[in-house]
Amino acid sequence: MDLIENPLTEVITIDGPAASGKSTVGLMLAKKLNYLFLDTGCMYRAVTLAILNRQVDPADEAAAVHIAKTSSIDIASAKGFDDGRLYTVFLEGQDVTWEIRSPEVDAHVSLVSSYKEVRAEMVRQQRLIAHDRAVVMVGRDIGTVVLPNAPLKLFITASAEERARRRLQDRQQQGISASYEEILADIKRRDIFDSEREHSPLKPANDAVIIDTSQENPNEVLDRILSLAAV
Ligand code: CDP
C-alpha cells in the first residue's frame, strides 16, 4: 500500500540541512501539540548502518536497495533512558540509537540516501507510519515529496558554522570526541550532496516558511512555529 497523502490537517513538515536543530525543535513541537514525531533521517541512517554492518560496499546500489527493503527499522520514544536521546531506534530489534550517529554513518549516509529505490522504500514506510495520525515529520524531502499537501511546511536552517558548533556541543555532551573542523567539513559535504542529488534533493517546498535559527534558541523557534500553526 502506498499512501499518497495524510488526510488529516494536523500535519507539519520540517525540512532543512544537517544539524539545523530541526529534530530538537520538531520533537518539542510534537510534544507540545501531542502529535506523533518522526525524524526520517534516522531511517536513512539505520539503513546505512545495516549496510556497513554487513560489510557491503555503500557504492553497491543494488545491494543497498535490497538491504533497505529487507531491514526491520523501528522507532520508539526515549522513555526509560536518560542519556540525552530524543527517541530510540531499533535495527533488527537491536538498539542502535547511538551507533547511527557514528562518523562512519555520517560519511556514507548521503550516498545511500541518493538511491532512488532506497528513497522509495523509506517514503513508503514514512507514509504508512504517518497515515491517519497527527504528525510532525522531519527530514529533507518531507514538504516536497513525502507529504506535499501538508498545510504547514517549515524549512529550518542556520549558518554552517553555527550548525557545526551545535553538533560539536551534542557530541561533547554524548562524551564523543570530535573536532569542529571535521564536523564543519562533514556538514558542508552532506549539504552539497543532499542539495545536488537527482532524486528528492534538499530544498524548501514552494510554500514553506523559511526559519533561520542562527540567532535563535530552540524555545524561540518553537514559539515562532506555534504562532504559525495557530493561524
Ligand atoms: O541530523 P543530521 O541533520 O546530521 O542528519 P539526518 O537528518 O539524520 O539525516 C542524515 C542524512 O540522511 C542526510 O544528510 C540525508 O542524506 C539523508 N536524509 C534524506 O535524504 N532524506 C530525509 N528525509 C532525511 C535524511
mmCIF file of C-alpha atoms and ligand atoms in Angstrom:
data_model
loop_
_atom_site.group_PDB
_atom_site.id
_atom_site.type_symbol
_atom_site.label_atom_id
_atom_site.label_comp_id
_atom_site.label_asym_id
_atom_site.label_seq_id
_atom_site.Cartn_x
_atom_site.Cartn_y
_atom_site.Cartn_z
ATOM 1 C CA MET A 1 0.000 0.000 0.000
ATOM 2 C CA ASP A 2 1.436 3.363 -0.985
ATOM 3 C CA LEU A 3 -0.441 6.169 0.718
ATOM 4 C CA ILE A 4 -0.021 9.385 -1.184
ATOM 5 C CA GLU A 5 -1.165 11.800 1.442
ATOM 6 C CA ASN A 6 -2.235 12.087 5.008
ATOM 7 C CA PRO A 7 -5.901 13.045 5.060
ATOM 8 C CA LEU A 8 -5.586 14.895 8.351
ATOM 9 C CA THR A 9 -4.874 18.582 8.522
ATOM 10 C CA GLU A 10 -2.679 18.125 11.579
ATOM 11 C CA VAL A 11 0.497 17.614 9.619
ATOM 12 C CA ILE A 12 3.608 19.752 9.997
ATOM 13 C CA THR A 13 6.642 19.104 7.839
ATOM 14 C CA ILE A 14 10.117 20.305 8.784
ATOM 15 C CA ASP A 15 12.973 20.113 6.314
ATOM 16 C CA GLY A 16 16.427 21.588 6.444
ATOM 17 C CA PRO A 17 20.161 20.986 6.197
ATOM 18 C CA ALA A 18 22.331 18.933 8.544
ATOM 19 C CA ALA A 19 22.342 19.870 12.232
ATOM 20 C CA SER A 20 20.000 22.824 11.788
ATOM 21 C CA GLY A 21 18.190 21.897 15.017
ATOM 22 C CA LYS A 22 15.112 20.629 13.191
ATOM 23 C CA SER A 23 14.926 17.397 15.213
ATOM 24 C CA THR A 24 15.170 19.182 18.567
ATOM 25 C CA VAL A 25 12.535 21.744 17.632
ATOM 26 C CA GLY A 26 10.388 19.132 15.870
ATOM 27 C CA LEU A 27 10.265 16.948 18.970
ATOM 28 C CA MET A 28 9.421 19.924 21.212
ATOM 29 C CA LEU A 29 6.648 20.879 18.794
ATOM 30 C CA ALA A 30 5.253 17.347 18.611
ATOM 31 C CA LYS A 31 5.193 17.061 22.415
ATOM 32 C CA LYS A 32 3.503 20.438 22.776
ATOM 33 C CA LEU A 33 0.791 19.577 20.226
ATOM 34 C CA ASN A 34 0.588 15.906 21.205
ATOM 35 C CA TYR A 35 1.413 14.821 17.640
ATOM 36 C CA LEU A 36 3.495 11.841 16.568
ATOM 37 C CA PHE A 37 7.143 12.792 15.917
ATOM 38 C CA LEU A 38 9.043 11.145 13.082
ATOM 39 C CA ASP A 39 12.645 12.061 12.290
ATOM 40 C CA THR A 40 13.168 10.408 8.915
ATOM 41 C CA GLY A 41 16.943 10.948 8.961
ATOM 42 C CA CYS A 42 17.276 8.119 11.481
ATOM 43 C CA MET A 43 15.737 5.712 8.946
ATOM 44 C CA TYR A 44 18.350 6.532 6.275
ATOM 45 C CA ARG A 45 20.991 6.286 8.979
ATOM 46 C CA ALA A 46 19.722 2.848 10.083
ATOM 47 C CA VAL A 47 19.834 1.522 6.501
ATOM 48 C CA THR A 48 23.389 2.848 6.180
ATOM 49 C CA LEU A 49 24.372 1.129 9.428
ATOM 50 C CA ALA A 50 22.829 -2.140 8.204
ATOM 51 C CA ILE A 51 24.935 -1.892 5.021
ATOM 52 C CA LEU A 52 28.127 -1.204 6.965
ATOM 53 C CA ASN A 53 27.395 -3.963 9.499
ATOM 54 C CA ARG A 54 27.109 -6.466 6.673
ATOM 55 C CA GLN A 55 30.376 -5.202 5.192
ATOM 56 C CA VAL A 56 28.634 -4.327 1.956
ATOM 57 C CA ASP A 57 30.126 -1.511 -0.128
ATOM 58 C CA PRO A 58 27.746 1.507 0.162
ATOM 59 C CA ALA A 59 28.542 2.219 -3.507
ATOM 60 C CA ASP A 60 26.786 -1.044 -4.448
ATOM 61 C CA GLU A 61 23.349 0.389 -5.210
ATOM 62 C CA ALA A 62 21.547 -2.910 -5.824
ATOM 63 C CA ALA A 63 22.785 -4.318 -2.502
ATOM 64 C CA ALA A 64 21.827 -1.098 -0.709
ATOM 65 C CA VAL A 65 18.299 -1.265 -2.135
ATOM 66 C CA HIS A 66 17.954 -4.902 -1.107
ATOM 67 C CA ILE A 67 19.048 -4.085 2.445
ATOM 68 C CA ALA A 68 16.666 -1.097 2.594
ATOM 69 C CA LYS A 69 13.767 -3.316 1.550
ATOM 70 C CA THR A 70 14.539 -6.187 3.914
ATOM 71 C CA SER A 71 15.780 -4.459 7.089
ATOM 72 C CA SER A 72 13.484 -4.018 10.027
ATOM 73 C CA ILE A 73 13.687 -0.490 11.422
ATOM 74 C CA ASP A 74 11.567 0.608 14.383
ATOM 75 C CA ILE A 75 11.388 3.889 16.183
ATOM 76 C CA ALA A 76 10.167 4.258 19.765
ATOM 77 C CA SER A 77 10.136 7.017 22.363
ATOM 78 C CA ALA A 78 13.102 7.817 24.627
ATOM 79 C CA LYS A 79 11.114 6.596 27.654
ATOM 80 C CA GLY A 80 13.255 4.806 30.211
ATOM 81 C CA PHE A 81 16.551 6.378 29.044
ATOM 82 C CA ASP A 82 18.224 9.491 30.399
ATOM 83 C CA ASP A 83 21.235 9.522 28.089
ATOM 84 C CA GLY A 84 20.158 12.511 26.011
ATOM 85 C CA ARG A 85 18.459 10.589 23.213
ATOM 86 C CA LEU A 86 15.432 12.178 21.519
ATOM 87 C CA TYR A 87 13.982 8.776 20.603
ATOM 88 C CA THR A 88 15.096 5.143 20.365
ATOM 89 C CA VAL A 89 15.955 3.464 17.066
ATOM 90 C CA PHE A 90 15.950 -0.307 16.605
ATOM 91 C CA LEU A 91 17.548 -2.181 13.732
ATOM 92 C CA GLU A 92 16.589 -5.871 13.658
ATOM 93 C CA GLY A 93 15.403 -5.446 17.248
ATOM 94 C CA GLN A 94 18.762 -4.040 18.465
ATOM 95 C CA ASP A 95 19.009 -0.583 19.991
ATOM 96 C CA VAL A 96 21.199 1.378 17.541
ATOM 97 C CA THR A 97 20.254 4.883 18.690
ATOM 98 C CA TRP A 98 23.876 5.959 19.157
ATOM 99 C CA GLU A 99 25.523 3.758 16.541
ATOM 100 C CA ILE A 100 23.623 5.519 13.755
ATOM 101 C CA ARG A 101 25.320 8.790 14.798
ATOM 102 C CA SER A 102 28.859 7.488 14.208
ATOM 103 C CA PRO A 103 31.252 9.341 11.873
ATOM 104 C CA GLU A 104 31.241 6.243 9.644
ATOM 105 C CA VAL A 105 27.476 6.507 9.156
ATOM 106 C CA ASP A 106 27.832 10.292 8.647
ATOM 107 C CA ALA A 107 30.352 9.567 5.906
ATOM 108 C CA HIS A 108 28.104 7.217 3.897
ATOM 109 C CA VAL A 109 24.508 8.174 4.652
ATOM 110 C CA SER A 110 24.175 10.771 1.896
ATOM 111 C CA LEU A 111 25.309 8.329 -0.780
ATOM 112 C CA VAL A 112 22.880 5.660 0.422
ATOM 113 C CA SER A 113 20.101 8.281 0.591
ATOM 114 C CA SER A 114 20.694 9.297 -3.008
ATOM 115 C CA TYR A 115 19.491 5.929 -4.389
ATOM 116 C CA LYS A 116 16.022 6.225 -5.897
ATOM 117 C CA GLU A 117 14.718 2.877 -4.685
ATOM 118 C CA VAL A 118 16.142 3.299 -1.196
ATOM 119 C CA ARG A 119 14.179 6.542 -1.022
ATOM 120 C CA ALA A 120 11.023 4.941 -2.428
ATOM 121 C CA GLU A 121 11.112 2.301 0.314
ATOM 122 C CA MET A 122 11.740 4.823 3.102
ATOM 123 C CA VAL A 123 8.995 7.145 1.815
ATOM 124 C CA ARG A 124 6.567 4.215 1.687
ATOM 125 C CA GLN A 125 7.331 3.365 5.312
ATOM 126 C CA GLN A 126 7.131 7.026 6.373
ATOM 127 C CA ARG A 127 3.683 7.454 4.826
ATOM 128 C CA LEU A 128 2.481 4.266 6.465
ATOM 129 C CA ILE A 129 3.716 5.387 9.890
ATOM 130 C CA ALA A 130 2.055 8.796 9.492
ATOM 131 C CA HIS A 131 -1.166 7.653 7.903
ATOM 132 C CA ASP A 132 -4.248 8.874 9.745
ATOM 133 C CA ARG A 133 -2.208 10.473 12.507
ATOM 134 C CA ALA A 134 -1.372 13.994 13.512
ATOM 135 C CA VAL A 135 2.352 14.189 12.860
ATOM 136 C CA VAL A 136 5.446 16.366 12.865
ATOM 137 C CA MET A 137 7.739 14.803 10.257
ATOM 138 C CA VAL A 138 11.327 15.945 9.876
ATOM 139 C CA GLY A 139 13.799 15.394 7.028
ATOM 140 C CA ARG A 140 14.996 16.746 3.684
ATOM 141 C CA ASP A 141 12.089 15.996 1.315
ATOM 142 C CA ILE A 142 9.052 15.879 3.585
ATOM 143 C CA GLY A 143 7.354 19.048 2.334
ATOM 144 C CA THR A 144 8.386 18.466 -1.278
ATOM 145 C CA VAL A 145 7.827 14.704 -1.702
ATOM 146 C CA VAL A 146 6.627 12.728 1.315
ATOM 147 C CA LEU A 147 3.686 14.884 2.484
ATOM 148 C CA PRO A 148 3.368 17.647 -0.127
ATOM 149 C CA ASN A 149 -0.204 18.503 0.900
ATOM 150 C CA ALA A 150 0.704 19.390 4.495
ATOM 151 C CA PRO A 151 -0.879 22.694 5.451
ATOM 152 C CA LEU A 152 2.190 23.894 7.376
ATOM 153 C CA LYS A 153 5.668 23.374 5.922
ATOM 154 C CA LEU A 154 8.800 24.689 7.546
ATOM 155 C CA PHE A 155 12.370 24.870 6.346
ATOM 156 C CA ILE A 156 14.747 25.312 9.270
ATOM 157 C CA THR A 157 18.256 26.460 8.585
ATOM 158 C CA ALA A 158 21.264 28.211 10.149
ATOM 159 C CA SER A 159 24.774 29.085 9.017
ATOM 160 C CA ALA A 160 27.091 26.097 8.506
ATOM 161 C CA GLU A 161 29.387 27.405 11.252
ATOM 162 C CA GLU A 162 26.555 27.699 13.779
ATOM 163 C CA ARG A 163 25.315 24.222 12.853
ATOM 164 C CA ALA A 164 28.812 22.754 13.306
ATOM 165 C CA ARG A 165 29.094 24.471 16.691
ATOM 166 C CA ARG A 166 25.777 22.919 17.799
ATOM 167 C CA ARG A 167 26.705 19.453 16.523
ATOM 168 C CA LEU A 168 30.068 19.662 18.329
ATOM 169 C CA GLN A 169 28.222 20.528 21.542
ATOM 170 C CA ASP A 170 25.901 17.486 21.027
ATOM 171 C CA ARG A 171 28.908 15.225 20.533
ATOM 172 C CA GLN A 172 30.656 16.574 23.630
ATOM 173 C CA GLN A 173 27.506 16.038 25.717
ATOM 174 C CA GLN A 174 27.408 12.465 24.458
ATOM 175 C CA GLY A 175 31.046 12.025 25.504
ATOM 176 C CA ILE A 176 32.192 11.553 21.910
ATOM 177 C CA SER A 177 35.407 13.278 20.899
ATOM 178 C CA ALA A 178 35.180 15.223 17.660
ATOM 179 C CA SER A 179 36.807 18.282 16.123
ATOM 180 C CA TYR A 180 34.933 21.389 14.995
ATOM 181 C CA GLU A 181 36.770 21.385 11.667
ATOM 182 C CA GLU A 182 35.833 17.760 10.895
ATOM 183 C CA ILE A 183 32.202 18.332 11.792
ATOM 184 C CA LEU A 184 32.025 21.510 9.705
ATOM 185 C CA ALA A 185 33.565 19.715 6.725
ATOM 186 C CA ASP A 186 31.090 16.801 7.038
ATOM 187 C CA ILE A 187 28.122 19.158 7.309
ATOM 188 C CA LYS A 188 29.197 21.143 4.226
ATOM 189 C CA ARG A 189 29.867 17.970 2.250
ATOM 190 C CA ARG A 190 26.458 16.462 3.102
ATOM 191 C CA ASP A 191 24.642 19.758 2.387
ATOM 192 C CA ILE A 192 26.105 19.876 -1.118
ATOM 193 C CA PHE A 193 25.488 16.183 -1.786
ATOM 194 C CA ASP A 194 21.902 16.326 -0.442
ATOM 195 C CA SER A 195 21.073 19.519 -2.375
ATOM 196 C CA GLU A 196 22.552 18.422 -5.674
ATOM 197 C CA ARG A 197 21.326 14.833 -5.865
ATOM 198 C CA GLU A 198 18.940 13.855 -8.650
ATOM 199 C CA HIS A 199 16.157 12.317 -6.554
ATOM 200 C CA SER A 200 14.302 14.413 -3.964
ATOM 201 C CA PRO A 201 17.055 16.971 -3.362
ATOM 202 C CA LEU A 202 17.126 19.060 -0.212
ATOM 203 C CA LYS A 203 15.170 22.252 -0.949
ATOM 204 C CA PRO A 204 12.317 24.209 0.604
ATOM 205 C CA ALA A 205 8.844 23.488 -0.771
ATOM 206 C CA ASN A 206 7.473 26.473 -2.730
ATOM 207 C CA ASP A 207 5.055 27.210 0.100
ATOM 208 C CA ALA A 208 7.446 26.536 3.001
ATOM 209 C CA VAL A 209 8.138 29.109 5.693
ATOM 210 C CA ILE A 210 11.904 29.518 5.976
ATOM 211 C CA ILE A 211 13.205 29.963 9.505
ATOM 212 C CA ASP A 212 16.839 30.925 10.046
ATOM 213 C CA THR A 213 17.744 29.856 13.573
ATOM 214 C CA SER A 214 21.319 31.184 13.628
ATOM 215 C CA GLN A 215 20.317 33.819 16.215
ATOM 216 C CA GLU A 216 17.515 31.944 17.983
ATOM 217 C CA ASN A 217 17.410 29.263 20.644
ATOM 218 C CA PRO A 218 15.027 26.269 20.324
ATOM 219 C CA ASN A 219 12.371 27.846 22.600
ATOM 220 C CA GLU A 220 12.268 30.989 20.473
ATOM 221 C CA VAL A 221 11.952 28.903 17.303
ATOM 222 C CA LEU A 222 9.206 26.823 18.915
ATOM 223 C CA ASP A 223 7.217 29.959 19.816
ATOM 224 C CA ARG A 224 7.551 31.206 16.261
ATOM 225 C CA ILE A 225 6.236 27.889 14.869
ATOM 226 C CA LEU A 226 3.378 27.735 17.363
ATOM 227 C CA SER A 227 2.187 31.135 16.256
ATOM 228 C CA LEU A 228 2.335 29.981 12.624
ATOM 229 C CA ALA A 229 0.433 26.792 13.487
ATOM 230 C CA ALA A 230 -2.297 28.813 15.227
ATOM 231 C CA VAL A 231 -3.151 30.857 12.106
HETATM 232 O O1 CDP B 1 20.880 15.160 11.962
HETATM 233 P P1 CDP B 1 21.514 15.469 10.658
HETATM 234 O O2 CDP B 1 20.961 16.724 10.085
HETATM 235 O O3 CDP B 1 23.010 15.408 10.700
HETATM 236 O O4 CDP B 1 21.148 14.334 9.626
HETATM 237 P P2 CDP B 1 19.831 13.467 9.494
HETATM 238 O O5 CDP B 1 18.622 14.352 9.492
HETATM 239 O O6 CDP B 1 19.908 12.373 10.484
HETATM 240 O O7 CDP B 1 19.984 12.887 8.024
HETATM 241 C C1 CDP B 1 21.127 12.141 7.643
HETATM 242 C C2 CDP B 1 21.181 12.070 6.143
HETATM 243 O O8 CDP B 1 20.060 11.310 5.676
HETATM 244 C C3 CDP B 1 21.103 13.383 5.384
HETATM 245 O O9 CDP B 1 22.375 14.008 5.211
HETATM 246 C C4 CDP B 1 20.488 12.969 4.056
HETATM 247 O O10 CDP B 1 21.477 12.498 3.173
HETATM 248 C C5 CDP B 1 19.594 11.806 4.435
HETATM 249 N N1 CDP B 1 18.166 12.138 4.536
HETATM 250 C C6 CDP B 1 17.431 12.207 3.371
HETATM 251 O O11 CDP B 1 17.985 12.047 2.284
HETATM 252 N N2 CDP B 1 16.092 12.430 3.408
HETATM 253 C C7 CDP B 1 15.464 12.604 4.573
HETATM 254 N N3 CDP B 1 14.149 12.800 4.571
HETATM 255 C C8 CDP B 1 16.192 12.572 5.787
HETATM 256 C C9 CDP B 1 17.551 12.352 5.741
#
